[in-house]
Structures are given as structure tokens and as C-alpha cells.
CSV table of C-alpha atoms in Angstrom, one decimal:
chain,number,residue,atom,x,y,z
A,1,MET,CA,9.7,23.1,-26.3
A,2,THR,CA,10.3,23.0,-22.5
A,3,GLY,CA,11.4,19.8,-20.7
A,4,PHE,CA,9.7,18.2,-17.8
A,5,SER,CA,10.6,19.6,-14.4
A,6,LEU,CA,9.9,18.1,-11.0
A,7,VAL,CA,8.3,20.2,-8.3
A,8,PHE,CA,8.1,19.5,-4.6
A,9,TRP,CA,4.6,18.0,-4.8
A,10,HIS,CA,5.8,15.3,-7.2
A,11,TRP,CA,8.2,14.1,-4.5
A,12,TRP,CA,5.5,14.3,-1.8
A,13,THR,CA,3.2,12.3,-4.1
A,14,LEU,CA,5.9,9.7,-4.5
A,15,GLY,CA,6.4,9.6,-0.7
A,16,ALA,CA,2.6,9.0,-0.2
A,17,LEU,CA,2.7,6.2,-2.9
A,18,LEU,CA,5.7,4.6,-1.2
A,19,LEU,CA,3.8,4.7,2.2
A,20,ILE,CA,0.9,3.0,0.6
A,21,LEU,CA,3.2,0.4,-0.9
A,22,GLU,CA,4.7,-0.1,2.6
A,23,LEU,CA,1.2,-0.9,3.9
A,24,LEU,CA,0.7,-3.5,1.1
A,25,LEU,CA,4.2,-5.0,1.2
A,26,PRO,CA,5.5,-4.6,4.7
A,27,GLY,CA,9.3,-4.8,5.1
A,28,MET,CA,10.2,-1.4,6.3
A,29,TYR,CA,12.2,-0.4,3.2
A,30,PHE,CA,9.5,1.5,1.4
A,31,LEU,CA,8.9,3.5,4.6
A,32,TRP,CA,12.5,4.8,4.5
A,33,MET,CA,12.3,5.5,0.8
A,34,ALA,CA,9.0,7.4,1.4
A,35,GLU,CA,10.8,9.4,4.1
A,36,ALA,CA,13.6,10.2,1.6
A,37,ALA,CA,11.0,11.3,-1.0
A,38,LEU,CA,9.2,13.6,1.4
A,39,LEU,CA,12.5,15.1,2.5
A,40,THR,CA,13.5,15.6,-1.1
A,41,GLY,CA,10.2,17.4,-1.7
A,42,ALA,CA,11.0,19.6,1.4
A,43,VAL,CA,14.4,20.4,0.0
A,44,LEU,CA,13.0,21.3,-3.3
A,45,TRP,CA,10.3,23.5,-1.7
A,46,LEU,CA,13.1,25.4,0.1
A,47,LEU,CA,15.4,25.5,-3.0
A,48,PRO,CA,13.0,25.4,-6.0
A,49,GLY,CA,15.8,25.9,-8.6
A,50,LEU,CA,17.4,22.4,-8.2
A,51,GLY,CA,17.7,20.4,-11.4
A,52,TRP,CA,16.2,16.9,-11.6
A,53,GLU,CA,19.7,15.4,-11.5
A,54,ILE,CA,20.4,16.9,-8.1
A,55,GLN,CA,16.9,16.0,-6.9
A,56,LEU,CA,17.5,12.3,-7.9
A,57,LEU,CA,20.9,12.4,-6.2
A,58,VAL,CA,19.4,13.9,-3.0
A,59,PHE,CA,16.6,11.2,-3.0
A,60,SER,CA,19.2,8.4,-3.6
A,61,VAL,CA,21.5,9.5,-0.9
A,62,LEU,CA,18.7,10.0,1.6
A,63,SER,CA,17.2,6.6,0.7
A,64,LEU,CA,20.4,4.8,1.1
A,65,ALA,CA,21.3,6.6,4.3
A,66,SER,CA,18.0,6.0,6.0
A,67,ILE,CA,17.9,2.3,5.0
A,68,PHE,CA,21.5,2.0,6.3
A,69,VAL,CA,20.6,3.6,9.6
A,70,PHE,CA,17.5,1.4,9.9
A,71,GLU,CA,19.5,-1.8,9.3
A,72,LYS,CA,22.4,-0.7,11.6
A,73,PHE,CA,20.5,0.5,14.6
A,74,ILE,CA,16.9,-0.7,14.4
A,75,GLY,CA,16.6,-3.7,12.0
A,76,ARG,CA,18.9,-6.1,13.9
A,77,LYS,CA,17.0,-5.9,17.2
A,78,PRO,CA,14.6,-8.8,17.6
A,79,ILE,CA,11.1,-8.0,18.8
A,80,VAL,CA,10.8,-9.2,22.4
A,81,SER,CA,7.4,-10.6,23.4
A,82,ASP,CA,6.0,-11.7,26.7
A,83,ARG,CA,4.0,-14.4,24.8
A,84,PRO,CA,6.4,-15.7,22.1
A,85,LEU,CA,4.2,-18.8,21.3
A,86,LEU,CA,1.0,-16.8,20.9
A,87,ASN,CA,0.5,-17.7,17.3
A,88,ARG,CA,2.1,-21.1,17.5
A,89,ARG,CA,-0.6,-23.0,19.3
A,90,ALA,CA,0.9,-26.5,18.9
A,91,ALA,CA,4.3,-25.4,20.3
A,92,GLN,CA,2.5,-24.3,23.5
A,93,TYR,CA,1.8,-27.9,24.3
A,94,ILE,CA,5.5,-29.1,24.3
A,95,GLY,CA,6.4,-30.5,27.7
A,96,ARG,CA,2.8,-31.1,28.7
A,97,THR,CA,1.9,-34.5,30.1
A,98,LEU,CA,-1.4,-35.9,29.0
A,99,MET,CA,-3.5,-39.1,29.3
A,100,LEU,CA,-4.4,-41.0,26.1
A,101,GLU,CA,-8.1,-41.5,25.6
A,102,GLN,CA,-7.6,-43.6,22.4
A,103,PRO,CA,-4.6,-45.8,21.6
A,104,ILE,CA,-1.8,-44.9,19.3
A,105,VAL,CA,-1.8,-47.5,16.5
A,106,ASN,CA,0.9,-47.8,13.9
A,107,GLY,CA,2.5,-44.7,15.3
A,108,MET,CA,-0.5,-42.4,14.8
A,109,GLY,CA,-3.4,-41.5,17.0
A,110,LYS,CA,-5.5,-38.7,18.3
A,111,ILE,CA,-5.7,-36.9,21.6
A,112,ARG,CA,-8.1,-34.3,23.1
A,113,ILE,CA,-6.3,-31.3,24.6
A,114,ASP,CA,-8.7,-28.8,26.2
A,115,ASP,CA,-11.4,-28.4,23.5
A,116,LEU,CA,-9.3,-29.5,20.5
A,117,ILE,CA,-8.5,-32.9,19.0
A,118,TRP,CA,-4.9,-33.2,17.8
A,119,ARG,CA,-3.2,-35.9,15.7
A,120,VAL,CA,-0.2,-37.4,17.6
A,121,HIS,CA,2.8,-39.4,16.4
A,122,GLY,CA,4.7,-41.7,18.6
A,123,ASP,CA,5.3,-45.3,19.8
A,124,ASP,CA,2.2,-47.5,19.9
A,125,CYS,CA,0.5,-47.1,23.3
A,126,PRO,CA,-2.8,-48.4,24.7
A,127,ALA,CA,-5.5,-46.0,25.9
A,128,GLY,CA,-4.9,-44.7,29.4
A,129,THR,CA,-1.1,-44.3,28.9
A,130,LYS,CA,0.6,-41.2,30.2
A,131,ILE,CA,2.4,-39.3,27.4
A,132,ARG,CA,4.4,-36.1,27.0
A,133,VAL,CA,4.4,-33.8,24.0
A,134,CYS,CA,8.1,-33.6,23.0
A,135,ASP,CA,7.9,-31.9,19.6
A,136,VAL,CA,5.7,-30.5,16.9
A,137,ASP,CA,5.7,-31.2,13.2
A,138,GLY,CA,3.2,-28.9,11.6
A,139,VAL,CA,-0.1,-29.8,13.1
A,140,ILE,CA,1.0,-33.2,14.4
A,141,LEU,CA,2.2,-33.5,18.0
A,142,LYS,CA,5.1,-35.9,18.5
A,143,VAL,CA,4.7,-37.7,21.8
A,144,GLU,CA,6.7,-40.1,24.0
A,145,ARG,CA,5.6,-42.4,26.8
A,146,VAL,CA,6.0,-41.3,30.4
A,147,ASP,CA,7.2,-44.0,32.7
């Protein structure tokens, strides 16, 4: 009875599965493990007589090395954007001065900004008061009176 032996296409299949896993669970780690699996398959294609123990060792070393290089040189650099508040719509209004159309009663009110109605929290103010958005708490704008 012969034992199971790994061939290069097993590693390439594992690499493809890890790439699919990276698409489903992004985090950049499966990408580097997929690279290690593909490289292990290439090594095995060039040196077909390697035992499974050596193959696993090559895969482990390549995985750890590629993840380490990613963390050291690429992973620590933040992504710089020309529009950092693009997906944080409420935060875009911080610092904006507005006119209350409806009064703030018991610390809560509503205000129309552009084409949207936002809930606001702040000191009680009558309609027509100038206010400034000073902070955001979820979907509630925190406002203060402008003198």
C-alpha cells in the first residue's frame, strides 16, 4: 500500500482556494499564504522528489516570511485619501454654521442640511438661531449656539 503524496497541482489548488478565501475574508493574510502555496507548488514542479515534510516546511517558511515582509514594509502604512470623510457623511458637517428652521426642545431637534433632515442635540434654542455643528454621535449632530 502506497502513501499519499503531494504533487505541484495540489499546492496550486490550495493557492487558488486561499485566494478565493482572501476575496471572502479580506485581511491580506490569505493572499500571502496563497503566494506561499503557489511558490511551494513551483518548487515541487522543479524538484518533484521532495517529501511532504519538506513541502510543508517550505510552505510554512514562505508563509511566515511573506506575512512578516507584508507587516514590516506594507501593512503599517496608512492609506492616504484626498477625501478621508467620503463615507462618513455626518462628519463632513463638523464646523458648518447653519440656521435652525425648528427649535431645539429638551436638547433634541431636527435640522435640514442640503436635502437631508438630521437629528441634532444641543442647548435649547428657538427657530432662527445660528448654530454650528461641533461633533457627531452616530447619526446625531451635536450643535452649539453661535453668538
